[in-house]
Amino acid sequence: MKLKRPAIALALTTVTVPGTTLASTTGALATSERHVAPTSAQSRPAAATIDAKGPGVFPHSADYYPGSRKFVTGSLAHSTISSVDQNGRVRTIIEDKKLVSVQAVRVDSKGNRILAGNVDYGTADRSTDATKFKVAGVAAYAIGSGRRLWYADLNKVANDDKQHLVSDVTIAPDGTAYAVDQLSPTIFRIDRNGQASVLLRDDLLAGDLNIPDFLDNVGMSAVAWMPGNLLIVVKADGSLVRVPVDSPKKAVKVKLSTNLKALTAGIRVLPDKSLAVVSSGLLSGKAAVVQRVRPDRDWKSATVKVTDTVADTVADPVTSSVTAGPGGRTYALSGGLAALLAGKPNDGFTLRPVDVR
């Protein structure tokens, strides 16, 4: 494992409350949002699209540190994790040769960690024919030093000699992580020390959506922990599954007022515990769509309805993630997946503010 410590020291350092925020790259930018005077939705200035200057990074997901007002992304092309400031400056903060491609990234501020999902689409600089869709893991890194705390080999835990792709990771308040597999009907549980096990393997989680010339039987694309110790799993076909962590075999499909648009790709848990969901236009070629899902009290049913079920659209069809951003806004990530799959370079990526009211 190679850690770029000088970059980490600048971009991932603790601030006033250790372990809760990501510091900016310079002292002048290390202002926490809690020191910024609040503005009303009517008076605050419109957010600008962040054009990230990271050619060749090809991120699939992003997460946000409110204290330093920075995003963190992975890379489908490299074994790296990067920070992104609001001026679009991209800095590699971790390079770990244990990784092949970094799909999911999640910040555990309470635990002072970054979690990263390890995958292999066969498109990364460290991909091989032998490892394509055979790499599945989650790594944890200490904020500040970038030191790897542990690596959970989920391919080994699954022990089934099948294809695997860790599409997303969520973190419960007690620090337990849950990872979903896009190519098998499996949810993994990983404790704070990196010990992993299978939480649930059930055909309810299996997928039958095909992406021509790329992936077949695509299933779970995203997951979120919710109060009540529930996992809400988003499937690529636009359906949701409710999984009680304490009784995972009682998993059921959520009754939606209408299915989300496929190819559902990424989610953000909003402050009221509803979901913002982005559906990629990878299959349709049309603009990506952002929708809002408002649940009933216990997530057994939910309503998908904001302005004829669509909250906003993103110009780039291949948009893979939504995340919190400055001022409580929601940002959609367009990471250049289409170019990566076509073997073409890119000039960077974008984080675009979207409306999910």
PDB file of C-alpha atoms in Angstrom, residues 100-319:
ATOM      1  CA  VAL A 100      -8.211  -2.057  -8.130  1.00  0.00           C
ATOM      2  CA  SER A 101     -11.132   0.326  -8.714  1.00  0.00           C
ATOM      3  CA  VAL A 102     -12.855   2.425  -6.060  1.00  0.00           C
ATOM      4  CA  GLN A 103     -16.606   2.547  -6.613  1.00  0.00           C
ATOM      5  CA  ALA A 104     -18.361   3.484  -3.354  1.00  0.00           C
ATOM      6  CA  VAL A 105     -16.862   6.024  -0.959  1.00  0.00           C
ATOM      7  CA  ARG A 106     -18.411   6.871   2.405  1.00  0.00           C
ATOM      8  CA  VAL A 107     -17.264   9.188   5.155  1.00  0.00           C
ATOM      9  CA  ASP A 108     -17.706   8.017   8.749  1.00  0.00           C
ATOM     10  CA  SER A 109     -17.161  11.313  10.559  1.00  0.00           C
ATOM     11  CA  LYS A 110     -18.031   9.825  13.931  1.00  0.00           C
ATOM     12  CA  GLY A 111     -15.496   7.054  13.476  1.00  0.00           C
ATOM     13  CA  ASN A 112     -12.897   9.298  11.823  1.00  0.00           C
ATOM     14  CA  ARG A 113     -12.750   7.013   8.783  1.00  0.00           C
ATOM     15  CA  ILE A 114     -13.259   6.848   5.049  1.00  0.00           C
ATOM     16  CA  LEU A 115     -14.709   3.599   3.698  1.00  0.00           C
ATOM     17  CA  ALA A 116     -14.100   2.551   0.105  1.00  0.00           C
ATOM     18  CA  GLY A 117     -15.556  -0.269  -1.960  1.00  0.00           C
ATOM     19  CA  ASN A 118     -13.098  -2.232  -4.100  1.00  0.00           C
ATOM     20  CA  VAL A 119     -14.299  -3.554  -7.480  1.00  0.00           C
ATOM     21  CA  ASP A 120     -12.958  -4.536 -10.893  1.00  0.00           C
ATOM     22  CA  TYR A 121     -14.920  -3.824 -14.070  1.00  0.00           C
ATOM     23  CA  GLY A 122     -11.920  -4.793 -16.161  1.00  0.00           C
ATOM     24  CA  THR A 123     -11.300  -1.138 -17.070  1.00  0.00           C
ATOM     25  CA  ALA A 124      -8.753  -0.054 -14.423  1.00  0.00           C
ATOM     26  CA  ASP A 125      -5.008   0.189 -14.845  1.00  0.00           C
ATOM     27  CA  ARG A 126      -4.619  -2.729 -12.406  1.00  0.00           C
ATOM     28  CA  SER A 127      -7.368  -4.916 -13.937  1.00  0.00           C
ATOM     29  CA  THR A 128      -6.599  -8.387 -15.230  1.00  0.00           C
ATOM     30  CA  ASP A 129      -8.683 -11.039 -16.943  1.00  0.00           C
ATOM     31  CA  ALA A 130      -8.386 -13.151 -13.806  1.00  0.00           C
ATOM     32  CA  THR A 131      -9.682 -10.434 -11.476  1.00  0.00           C
ATOM     33  CA  LYS A 132     -12.492  -8.945 -13.597  1.00  0.00           C
ATOM     34  CA  PHE A 133     -15.646  -9.075 -11.438  1.00  0.00           C
ATOM     35  CA  LYS A 134     -13.751 -11.249  -8.971  1.00  0.00           C
ATOM     36  CA  VAL A 135     -12.658  -8.399  -6.719  1.00  0.00           C
ATOM     37  CA  ALA A 136     -15.047  -7.451  -3.927  1.00  0.00           C
ATOM     38  CA  GLY A 137     -14.004  -5.714  -0.746  1.00  0.00           C
ATOM     39  CA  VAL A 138     -14.311  -2.746   1.557  1.00  0.00           C
ATOM     40  CA  ALA A 139     -11.345  -0.866   3.042  1.00  0.00           C
ATOM     41  CA  ALA A 140     -11.289   1.636   5.897  1.00  0.00           C
ATOM     42  CA  TYR A 141      -8.775   4.498   6.176  1.00  0.00           C
ATOM     43  CA  ALA A 142      -8.049   6.880   9.045  1.00  0.00           C
ATOM     44  CA  ILE A 143      -8.901  10.499   8.335  1.00  0.00           C
ATOM     45  CA  GLY A 144      -5.768  12.562   8.752  1.00  0.00           C
ATOM     46  CA  SER A 145      -3.049   9.964   8.198  1.00  0.00           C
ATOM     47  CA  GLY A 146      -4.733   7.947   5.461  1.00  0.00           C
ATOM     48  CA  ARG A 147      -3.522   4.774   7.160  1.00  0.00           C
ATOM     49  CA  ARG A 148      -5.447   1.678   6.157  1.00  0.00           C
ATOM     50  CA  LEU A 149      -7.248   0.379   9.230  1.00  0.00           C
ATOM     51  CA  TRP A 150      -8.508  -2.841   7.700  1.00  0.00           C
ATOM     52  CA  TYR A 151      -9.551  -4.524   4.484  1.00  0.00           C
ATOM     53  CA  ALA A 152     -12.578  -6.846   4.351  1.00  0.00           C
ATOM     54  CA  ASP A 153     -12.324  -9.364   1.490  1.00  0.00           C
ATOM     55  CA  LEU A 154     -16.000  -9.931   0.643  1.00  0.00           C
ATOM     56  CA  ASN A 155     -15.195 -12.239  -2.254  1.00  0.00           C
ATOM     57  CA  LYS A 156     -13.615 -14.567   0.283  1.00  0.00           C
ATOM     58  CA  VAL A 157     -16.592 -14.222   2.643  1.00  0.00           C
ATOM     59  CA  ALA A 158     -19.045 -15.029  -0.168  1.00  0.00           C
ATOM     60  CA  ASN A 159     -17.000 -18.154  -0.985  1.00  0.00           C
ATOM     61  CA  ASP A 160     -19.130 -18.996  -4.013  1.00  0.00           C
ATOM     62  CA  ASP A 161     -16.785 -18.542  -7.003  1.00  0.00           C
ATOM     63  CA  LYS A 162     -19.305 -16.163  -8.607  1.00  0.00           C
ATOM     64  CA  GLN A 163     -18.974 -12.687 -10.049  1.00  0.00           C
ATOM     65  CA  HIS A 164     -19.209  -9.853  -7.535  1.00  0.00           C
ATOM     66  CA  LEU A 165     -19.407  -6.068  -7.625  1.00  0.00           C
ATOM     67  CA  VAL A 166     -19.695  -4.014  -4.435  1.00  0.00           C
ATOM     68  CA  SER A 167     -21.941  -1.219  -5.650  1.00  0.00           C
ATOM     69  CA  ASP A 168     -22.490   0.720  -2.418  1.00  0.00           C
ATOM     70  CA  VAL A 169     -21.736   0.918   1.307  1.00  0.00           C
ATOM     71  CA  THR A 170     -23.678   2.512   4.159  1.00  0.00           C
ATOM     72  CA  ILE A 171     -22.663   3.092   7.771  1.00  0.00           C
ATOM     73  CA  ALA A 172     -24.888   2.688  10.843  1.00  0.00           C
ATOM     74  CA  PRO A 173     -24.484   4.993  13.867  1.00  0.00           C
ATOM     75  CA  ASP A 174     -22.628   2.264  15.774  1.00  0.00           C
ATOM     76  CA  GLY A 175     -19.996   2.122  13.018  1.00  0.00           C
ATOM     77  CA  THR A 176     -21.181  -1.123  11.433  1.00  0.00           C
ATOM     78  CA  ALA A 177     -20.976  -1.009   7.645  1.00  0.00           C
ATOM     79  CA  TYR A 178     -23.270  -2.756   5.194  1.00  0.00           C
ATOM     80  CA  ALA A 179     -22.255  -3.414   1.587  1.00  0.00           C
ATOM     81  CA  VAL A 180     -24.488  -4.516  -1.292  1.00  0.00           C
ATOM     82  CA  ASP A 181     -23.450  -6.651  -4.240  1.00  0.00           C
ATOM     83  CA  GLN A 182     -24.713  -5.714  -7.672  1.00  0.00           C
ATOM     84  CA  LEU A 183     -24.054  -9.102  -9.255  1.00  0.00           C
ATOM     85  CA  SER A 184     -25.229 -11.451  -6.499  1.00  0.00           C
ATOM     86  CA  PRO A 185     -28.209 -11.210  -4.105  1.00  0.00           C
ATOM     87  CA  THR A 186     -25.948 -10.629  -1.105  1.00  0.00           C
ATOM     88  CA  ILE A 187     -25.727  -8.003   1.623  1.00  0.00           C
ATOM     89  CA  PHE A 188     -22.563  -8.062   3.728  1.00  0.00           C
ATOM     90  CA  ARG A 189     -22.162  -6.847   7.297  1.00  0.00           C
ATOM     91  CA  ILE A 190     -18.772  -5.471   8.400  1.00  0.00           C
ATOM     92  CA  ASP A 191     -18.115  -4.602  12.036  1.00  0.00           C
ATOM     93  CA  ARG A 192     -15.964  -1.693  13.216  1.00  0.00           C
ATOM     94  CA  ASN A 193     -12.874  -3.910  13.218  1.00  0.00           C
ATOM     95  CA  GLY A 194     -13.339  -5.069   9.646  1.00  0.00           C
ATOM     96  CA  GLN A 195     -14.764  -8.516  10.411  1.00  0.00           C
ATOM     97  CA  ALA A 196     -17.214  -9.331   7.625  1.00  0.00           C
ATOM     98  CA  SER A 197     -20.066 -11.789   7.289  1.00  0.00           C
ATOM     99  CA  VAL A 198     -23.106 -12.351   5.095  1.00  0.00           C
ATOM    100  CA  LEU A 199     -26.114 -10.535   6.543  1.00  0.00           C
ATOM    101  CA  LEU A 200     -28.554 -11.759   3.915  1.00  0.00           C
ATOM    102  CA  ARG A 201     -28.530 -13.759   0.716  1.00  0.00           C
ATOM    103  CA  ASP A 202     -31.989 -13.781  -0.868  1.00  0.00           C
ATOM    104  CA  ASP A 203     -33.423 -13.967  -4.379  1.00  0.00           C
ATOM    105  CA  LEU A 204     -35.479 -10.875  -3.519  1.00  0.00           C
ATOM    106  CA  LEU A 205     -32.221  -8.961  -3.945  1.00  0.00           C
ATOM    107  CA  ALA A 206     -31.329 -10.506  -7.309  1.00  0.00           C
ATOM    108  CA  GLY A 207     -31.449  -8.483 -10.495  1.00  0.00           C
ATOM    109  CA  ASP A 208     -32.566  -9.065 -14.071  1.00  0.00           C
ATOM    110  CA  LEU A 209     -31.696  -5.736 -15.671  1.00  0.00           C
ATOM    111  CA  ASN A 210     -29.158  -5.978 -18.482  1.00  0.00           C
ATOM    112  CA  ILE A 211     -26.787  -3.277 -19.739  1.00  0.00           C
ATOM    113  CA  PRO A 212     -25.884  -4.362 -23.296  1.00  0.00           C
ATOM    114  CA  ASP A 213     -22.212  -5.165 -23.879  1.00  0.00           C
ATOM    115  CA  PHE A 214     -21.418  -4.432 -20.235  1.00  0.00           C
ATOM    116  CA  LEU A 215     -23.334  -6.151 -17.416  1.00  0.00           C
ATOM    117  CA  ASP A 216     -26.148  -8.692 -17.138  1.00  0.00           C
ATOM    118  CA  ASN A 217     -28.545  -9.331 -14.258  1.00  0.00           C
ATOM    119  CA  VAL A 218     -27.764  -6.083 -12.481  1.00  0.00           C
ATOM    120  CA  GLY A 219     -29.357  -6.023  -9.044  1.00  0.00           C
ATOM    121  CA  MET A 220     -28.643  -3.800  -6.048  1.00  0.00           C
ATOM    122  CA  SER A 221     -27.205  -0.394  -6.877  1.00  0.00           C
ATOM    123  CA  ALA A 222     -27.381   1.524  -3.562  1.00  0.00           C
ATOM    124  CA  VAL A 223     -28.143   1.126   0.137  1.00  0.00           C
ATOM    125  CA  ALA A 224     -28.934   3.415   3.075  1.00  0.00           C
ATOM    126  CA  TRP A 225     -29.220   2.792   6.815  1.00  0.00           C
ATOM    127  CA  MET A 226     -32.407   4.247   8.308  1.00  0.00           C
ATOM    128  CA  PRO A 227     -33.673   4.780  11.886  1.00  0.00           C
ATOM    129  CA  GLY A 228     -35.300   1.643  13.215  1.00  0.00           C
ATOM    130  CA  ASN A 229     -32.180  -0.271  12.186  1.00  0.00           C
ATOM    131  CA  LEU A 230     -33.427  -0.731   8.648  1.00  0.00           C
ATOM    132  CA  LEU A 231     -31.547  -1.008   5.394  1.00  0.00           C
ATOM    133  CA  ILE A 232     -33.280   0.448   2.353  1.00  0.00           C
ATOM    134  CA  VAL A 233     -31.850  -1.193  -0.739  1.00  0.00           C
ATOM    135  CA  VAL A 234     -32.284   0.429  -4.140  1.00  0.00           C
ATOM    136  CA  LYS A 235     -32.272  -1.901  -7.114  1.00  0.00           C
ATOM    137  CA  ALA A 236     -31.266  -0.896 -10.621  1.00  0.00           C
ATOM    138  CA  ASP A 237     -34.747  -1.720 -11.945  1.00  0.00           C
ATOM    139  CA  GLY A 238     -36.297   1.062  -9.825  1.00  0.00           C
ATOM    140  CA  SER A 239     -37.616  -1.042  -6.945  1.00  0.00           C
ATOM    141  CA  LEU A 240     -36.760  -0.813  -3.241  1.00  0.00           C
ATOM    142  CA  VAL A 241     -36.313  -3.511  -0.607  1.00  0.00           C
ATOM    143  CA  ARG A 242     -36.730  -3.023   3.150  1.00  0.00           C
ATOM    144  CA  VAL A 243     -34.308  -5.138   5.230  1.00  0.00           C
ATOM    145  CA  PRO A 244     -34.612  -5.151   9.056  1.00  0.00           C
ATOM    146  CA  VAL A 245     -31.042  -5.584  10.270  1.00  0.00           C
ATOM    147  CA  ASP A 246     -32.114  -7.520  13.367  1.00  0.00           C
ATOM    148  CA  SER A 247     -34.344  -9.856  11.319  1.00  0.00           C
ATOM    149  CA  PRO A 248     -32.910  -9.775   7.781  1.00  0.00           C
ATOM    150  CA  LYS A 249     -34.962 -12.752   6.594  1.00  0.00           C
ATOM    151  CA  LYS A 250     -38.038 -10.548   6.965  1.00  0.00           C
ATOM    152  CA  ALA A 251     -36.889  -8.438   4.027  1.00  0.00           C
ATOM    153  CA  VAL A 252     -39.773  -7.271   1.821  1.00  0.00           C
ATOM    154  CA  LYS A 253     -40.248  -5.174  -1.254  1.00  0.00           C
ATOM    155  CA  VAL A 254     -41.309  -1.592  -0.484  1.00  0.00           C
ATOM    156  CA  LYS A 255     -44.702  -0.710  -1.969  1.00  0.00           C
ATOM    157  CA  LEU A 256     -44.015   2.324  -4.154  1.00  0.00           C
ATOM    158  CA  SER A 257     -46.610   4.632  -5.654  1.00  0.00           C
ATOM    159  CA  THR A 258     -44.645   4.168  -8.871  1.00  0.00           C
ATOM    160  CA  ASN A 259     -41.314   2.553  -9.558  1.00  0.00           C
ATOM    161  CA  LEU A 260     -38.271   4.778  -9.816  1.00  0.00           C
ATOM    162  CA  LYS A 261     -36.894   5.208 -13.263  1.00  0.00           C
ATOM    163  CA  ALA A 262     -34.268   2.677 -14.299  1.00  0.00           C
ATOM    164  CA  LEU A 263     -31.260   2.618 -14.296  1.00  0.00           C
ATOM    165  CA  THR A 264     -31.345   3.716 -10.652  1.00  0.00           C
ATOM    166  CA  ALA A 265     -27.783   4.429  -9.608  1.00  0.00           C
ATOM    167  CA  GLY A 266     -27.214   6.451  -6.434  1.00  0.00           C
ATOM    168  CA  ILE A 267     -28.993   7.897  -3.414  1.00  0.00           C
ATOM    169  CA  ARG A 268     -28.742  10.574  -0.752  1.00  0.00           C
ATOM    170  CA  VAL A 269     -30.565  10.399   2.583  1.00  0.00           C
ATOM    171  CA  LEU A 270     -32.150  13.829   3.063  1.00  0.00           C
ATOM    172  CA  PRO A 271     -32.528  15.511   6.482  1.00  0.00           C
ATOM    173  CA  ASP A 272     -36.160  14.364   6.818  1.00  0.00           C
ATOM    174  CA  LYS A 273     -35.039  10.764   6.063  1.00  0.00           C
ATOM    175  CA  SER A 274     -36.607  10.719   2.624  1.00  0.00           C
ATOM    176  CA  LEU A 275     -34.380   9.759  -0.305  1.00  0.00           C
ATOM    177  CA  ALA A 276     -33.064  11.627  -3.316  1.00  0.00           C
ATOM    178  CA  VAL A 277     -32.409   9.050  -6.043  1.00  0.00           C
ATOM    179  CA  VAL A 278     -30.613   9.557  -9.338  1.00  0.00           C
ATOM    180  CA  SER A 279     -31.437   7.355 -12.306  1.00  0.00           C
ATOM    181  CA  SER A 280     -28.754   7.202 -14.968  1.00  0.00           C
ATOM    182  CA  GLY A 281     -29.529   7.642 -18.647  1.00  0.00           C
ATOM    183  CA  LEU A 282     -26.951   5.010 -19.550  1.00  0.00           C
ATOM    184  CA  LEU A 283     -29.665   2.838 -21.136  1.00  0.00           C
ATOM    185  CA  SER A 284     -31.907   5.529 -22.595  1.00  0.00           C
ATOM    186  CA  GLY A 285     -29.331   8.114 -23.654  1.00  0.00           C
ATOM    187  CA  LYS A 286     -31.608  10.767 -22.142  1.00  0.00           C
ATOM    188  CA  ALA A 287     -30.831  13.174 -19.315  1.00  0.00           C
ATOM    189  CA  ALA A 288     -30.380  11.573 -15.913  1.00  0.00           C
ATOM    190  CA  VAL A 289     -33.390  11.975 -13.618  1.00  0.00           C
ATOM    191  CA  VAL A 290     -33.457  12.812  -9.903  1.00  0.00           C
ATOM    192  CA  GLN A 291     -36.512  11.705  -7.923  1.00  0.00           C
ATOM    193  CA  ARG A 292     -37.572  11.965  -4.286  1.00  0.00           C
ATOM    194  CA  VAL A 293     -38.936   9.045  -2.294  1.00  0.00           C
ATOM    195  CA  ARG A 294     -41.062   9.885   0.742  1.00  0.00           C
ATOM    196  CA  PRO A 295     -41.669   6.879   3.002  1.00  0.00           C
ATOM    197  CA  ASP A 296     -44.464   6.062   5.379  1.00  0.00           C
ATOM    198  CA  ARG A 297     -43.542   5.702   9.035  1.00  0.00           C
ATOM    199  CA  ASP A 298     -41.746   2.371   8.773  1.00  0.00           C
ATOM    200  CA  TRP A 299     -40.697   2.193   5.106  1.00  0.00           C
ATOM    201  CA  LYS A 300     -43.223  -0.492   4.184  1.00  0.00           C
ATOM    202  CA  SER A 301     -44.549   1.832   1.510  1.00  0.00           C
ATOM    203  CA  ALA A 302     -43.379   5.091  -0.044  1.00  0.00           C
ATOM    204  CA  THR A 303     -44.464   7.793  -2.460  1.00  0.00           C
ATOM    205  CA  VAL A 304     -42.458   8.760  -5.534  1.00  0.00           C
ATOM    206  CA  LYS A 305     -43.972  12.067  -6.539  1.00  0.00           C
ATOM    207  CA  VAL A 306     -42.359  15.435  -7.085  1.00  0.00           C
ATOM    208  CA  THR A 307     -43.528  17.357 -10.158  1.00  0.00           C
ATOM    209  CA  ASP A 308     -44.855  14.343 -12.030  1.00  0.00           C
ATOM    210  CA  THR A 309     -42.399  12.053 -10.201  1.00  0.00           C
ATOM    211  CA  VAL A 310     -39.317  13.933 -11.459  1.00  0.00           C
ATOM    212  CA  ALA A 311     -37.548  16.427  -9.206  1.00  0.00           C
ATOM    213  CA  ASP A 312     -34.793  17.486 -11.582  1.00  0.00           C
ATOM    214  CA  THR A 313     -32.691  16.327 -14.502  1.00  0.00           C
ATOM    215  CA  VAL A 314     -28.965  16.398 -15.190  1.00  0.00           C
ATOM    216  CA  ALA A 315     -27.618  17.206 -18.642  1.00  0.00           C
ATOM    217  CA  ASP A 316     -25.166  14.308 -18.619  1.00  0.00           C
ATOM    218  CA  PRO A 317     -27.112  11.042 -19.071  1.00  0.00           C
ATOM    219  CA  VAL A 318     -24.520   8.898 -17.303  1.00  0.00           C
ATOM    220  CA  THR A 319     -24.844  10.297 -13.790  1.00  0.00           C
TER     221      THR A 319
END
